[in-house]
Short mmCIF file of C-alpha atoms and ligand atoms in Angstrom, two decimals:
data_model
loop_
_atom_site.label_atom_id
_atom_site.label_comp_id
_atom_site.label_asym_id
_atom_site.label_seq_id
_atom_site.Cartn_x
_atom_site.Cartn_y
_atom_site.Cartn_z
CA MET A 167 -16.13 4.18 10.97
CA LYS A 168 -12.78 5.26 9.53
CA ILE A 169 -9.64 3.65 10.88
CA LEU A 170 -6.63 5.83 10.08
CA LEU A 171 -3.15 4.32 10.19
CA LEU A 172 -0.35 6.78 10.76
CA GLY A 173 3.38 6.53 11.17
CA TYR A 174 6.65 7.32 9.45
CA MET A 175 7.49 6.19 5.91
CA GLY A 176 8.30 2.49 6.00
CA SER A 177 6.23 1.73 9.11
CA GLY A 178 3.94 -0.48 7.01
CA LYS A 179 0.80 1.69 6.91
CA SER A 180 -0.32 0.67 3.41
CA VAL A 181 0.33 -3.06 3.67
CA VAL A 182 -1.21 -3.30 7.16
CA ALA A 183 -4.20 -1.15 6.15
CA LYS A 184 -4.88 -3.39 3.17
CA GLN A 185 -4.85 -6.59 5.23
CA LEU A 186 -6.78 -5.00 8.08
CA SER A 187 -9.49 -3.83 5.67
CA LYS A 188 -9.81 -7.41 4.38
CA ALA A 189 -10.06 -8.82 7.90
CA LEU A 190 -12.77 -6.30 8.82
CA GLN A 191 -14.47 -6.26 5.42
CA TYR A 192 -13.97 -2.52 5.29
CA SER A 193 -12.88 -0.68 2.19
CA PHE A 194 -9.19 0.18 1.83
CA VAL A 195 -7.82 3.56 0.80
CA ASP A 196 -4.20 4.61 0.47
CA LEU A 197 -4.14 8.38 0.80
CA ASP A 198 -1.09 8.83 -1.47
CA THR A 199 -2.81 6.77 -4.17
CA ALA A 200 -5.99 8.83 -3.79
CA ILE A 201 -3.98 12.08 -4.12
CA SER A 202 -2.16 10.70 -7.17
CA LYS A 203 -5.47 9.83 -8.82
CA ASP A 204 -6.98 13.20 -7.93
CA GLN A 205 -4.00 15.07 -9.37
CA ASN A 206 -3.19 12.66 -12.19
CA LEU A 207 0.48 12.70 -11.13
CA THR A 208 2.68 10.40 -9.06
CA ILE A 209 3.65 11.65 -5.61
CA ALA A 210 7.23 12.14 -6.86
CA GLN A 211 5.96 14.19 -9.83
CA LEU A 212 3.74 16.25 -7.53
CA PHE A 213 6.67 17.12 -5.26
CA GLU A 214 8.85 17.87 -8.29
CA THR A 215 6.45 19.98 -10.32
CA LYS A 216 4.22 21.62 -7.68
CA GLY A 217 6.29 21.47 -4.50
CA GLU A 218 5.62 20.16 -1.01
CA ILE A 219 3.29 22.96 0.13
CA TYR A 220 0.94 22.25 -2.76
CA PHE A 221 1.13 18.52 -1.94
CA ARG A 222 0.25 19.17 1.72
CA SER A 223 -2.80 21.25 0.80
CA LYS A 224 -4.07 18.55 -1.58
CA GLU A 225 -3.31 15.89 1.02
CA ARG A 226 -5.62 17.60 3.48
CA LEU A 227 -8.38 18.21 0.91
CA VAL A 228 -8.35 14.63 -0.34
CA LEU A 229 -8.38 13.26 3.21
CA ASN A 230 -11.30 15.55 4.13
CA SER A 231 -13.31 14.26 1.22
CA LEU A 232 -12.52 10.64 2.17
CA LEU A 233 -13.68 11.34 5.73
CA GLU A 234 -16.98 12.68 4.43
CA GLY A 235 -17.86 9.29 2.90
CA SER A 236 -20.22 7.15 4.95
CA ASP A 237 -18.56 3.77 4.36
CA ASN A 238 -16.42 1.85 6.82
CA SER A 239 -12.85 2.14 5.68
CA VAL A 240 -9.24 1.69 6.66
CA ILE A 241 -7.14 4.59 5.40
CA ALA A 242 -3.34 4.50 5.18
CA LEU A 243 -2.20 8.09 5.66
CA GLY A 244 1.09 9.49 4.35
CA GLY A 245 4.01 9.74 6.76
CA GLY A 246 3.57 13.50 7.16
CA THR A 247 -0.22 13.81 6.92
CA VAL A 248 -0.97 14.42 10.62
CA CYS A 249 2.08 16.64 11.16
CA TYR A 250 0.89 19.73 9.30
CA GLY A 251 -1.59 22.40 10.45
CA ASP A 252 -4.22 21.41 12.96
CA LEU A 253 -5.23 18.15 11.33
CA MET A 254 -4.45 15.97 14.35
CA GLN A 255 -6.71 18.17 16.53
CA HIS A 256 -9.54 17.78 14.02
CA LEU A 257 -9.10 14.04 13.80
CA LYS A 258 -9.17 13.70 17.57
CA GLN A 259 -12.49 15.55 17.69
CA ASN A 260 -14.05 13.45 14.93
CA GLN A 261 -16.21 10.74 16.56
CA GLY A 262 -16.20 8.63 13.42
CA VAL A 263 -12.41 8.35 13.29
CA ILE A 264 -10.01 5.99 15.06
CA THR A 265 -6.33 6.91 14.81
CA LEU A 266 -3.70 4.24 15.20
CA TYR A 267 0.06 4.79 15.17
CA LEU A 268 2.33 2.10 13.75
CA ASP A 269 5.41 2.58 15.88
CA ALA A 270 8.70 1.38 14.36
CA THR A 271 12.25 2.01 15.58
CA ILE A 272 14.63 4.04 13.48
CA ASP A 273 16.61 0.85 12.68
CA THR A 274 13.52 -0.92 11.36
CA LEU A 275 12.60 2.12 9.26
CA SER A 276 16.02 2.61 7.68
CA GLU A 277 16.38 -1.13 7.05
CA ARG A 278 13.10 -1.12 5.10
CA LEU A 279 13.52 2.26 3.41
CA ILE A 280 17.03 1.86 2.01
CA SER A 281 15.69 -0.35 -0.81
CA GLN A 282 12.80 2.02 -1.56
CA VAL A 283 14.47 5.45 -1.66
CA HIS A 284 13.88 5.90 -5.41
CA THR A 285 10.09 5.91 -4.94
CA ARG A 286 10.10 8.36 -2.02
CA PRO A 287 10.76 12.00 -2.89
CA LEU A 288 11.88 13.06 0.58
CA ILE A 289 14.73 10.54 0.67
CA SER A 290 15.41 9.89 -3.02
CA HIS A 291 18.83 11.57 -2.85
CA ILE A 292 20.14 9.08 -0.22
CA THR A 293 21.99 5.88 -1.10
CA ASP A 294 23.75 4.98 2.15
CA LYS A 295 21.94 3.32 5.08
CA LYS A 296 23.89 5.15 7.77
CA VAL A 297 23.15 8.49 6.06
CA LEU A 298 19.49 7.48 5.83
CA THR A 299 19.36 6.60 9.55
CA ASP A 300 20.84 9.97 10.45
CA PHE A 301 18.57 11.76 7.99
CA ILE A 302 15.32 10.38 9.43
CA ARG A 303 16.32 10.82 13.08
CA LYS A 304 15.30 14.50 13.30
CA PRO A 305 11.96 14.38 11.39
CA LEU A 306 11.01 11.23 13.29
CA PHE A 307 11.73 12.96 16.60
CA GLU A 308 9.68 16.00 15.54
CA ARG A 309 6.81 13.97 14.15
CA ASN A 310 6.59 11.80 17.26
CA PHE A 311 4.84 14.73 18.92
CA TYR A 312 1.93 14.21 16.50
CA TYR A 313 2.15 10.44 16.13
CA HIS A 314 1.87 9.94 19.88
CA GLN A 315 -1.44 11.79 19.95
CA ALA A 316 -3.03 8.83 18.14
CA GLN A 317 -5.70 7.02 20.14
CA HIS A 318 -3.88 3.70 19.78
CA LYS A 319 -0.30 2.60 19.25
CA ILE A 320 1.10 -0.68 18.03
CA SER A 321 4.76 -1.57 17.98
CA VAL A 322 5.51 -3.14 14.59
CA ASP A 323 9.18 -4.12 14.86
CA GLN A 324 9.88 -7.65 13.67
CA LYS A 325 6.22 -8.54 13.49
CA PRO A 326 4.63 -10.15 10.44
CA VAL A 327 1.74 -8.20 8.92
CA GLN A 328 -0.88 -10.77 9.98
CA GLN A 329 0.25 -10.51 13.61
CA ILE A 330 -0.05 -6.71 13.50
CA VAL A 331 -3.54 -7.07 12.01
CA ARG A 332 -4.58 -9.52 14.75
CA GLU A 333 -3.25 -7.16 17.42
CA ILE A 334 -5.16 -4.22 15.94
CA VAL A 335 -8.41 -6.20 15.73
CA ALA A 336 -7.99 -7.32 19.37
CA LEU A 337 -7.25 -3.74 20.41
CA LEU A 338 -10.21 -2.15 18.65
CA PHE A 339 -13.01 -4.70 18.86
C1 S3P B 87 5.70 11.61 3.15
C2 S3P B 87 5.38 10.28 3.11
C3 S3P B 87 4.85 9.62 1.92
C4 S3P B 87 4.16 10.61 0.99
C5 S3P B 87 5.06 11.78 0.71
C6 S3P B 87 5.47 12.52 2.00
C7 S3P B 87 6.24 12.20 4.41
O1 S3P B 87 3.91 8.63 2.32
O2 S3P B 87 2.95 11.07 1.53
O3 S3P B 87 6.19 11.31 0.05
O4 S3P B 87 6.19 13.42 4.57
O5 S3P B 87 6.70 11.43 5.28
P1 S3P B 87 4.31 7.19 2.94
O6 S3P B 87 4.55 7.38 4.40
O7 S3P B 87 3.11 6.35 2.67
O8 S3P B 87 5.52 6.73 2.21
#
């Protein structure tokens, strides 16, 4: 079984996936980290040197190869992974995959992201929280179309990671 966590940047996919994998004794994979290893470049370097389209094609290839593995794993996707091409359709048809959306309000996201802009290529040019909030409003609205096709949704605002993990375990098992 592969449990895929999706949601916007800053929704907590990686940290929740890591703790969830421990709780379930599944392996943990962060898709961005797997792409970085595959390409021998950081995500920022990949965007800078090869561009976003190249990144998106590698993102899909690396995810496909992870999904081919037979182990139980929790995979933290990137914020845009399910929003390109027909990936969400494929995931929904894959019996071995559970998709779970970590739903955070725009205030929660901008609060968390303002201190992390330098590590995130899509928002690295922003320094002001109000500008950041306005900047993510449109992509979040557009991506919600894909995020809301996940099989499960969990609201993550103001919840500690362990509570989110407990809620996911109760929801899935
Ligand atoms: C992206 C989110 C990032 C990373 C890349 C693109 C996006 O992942 O994949 O910078 O399009 O939202 P995180 O959501 O893990 O930060």
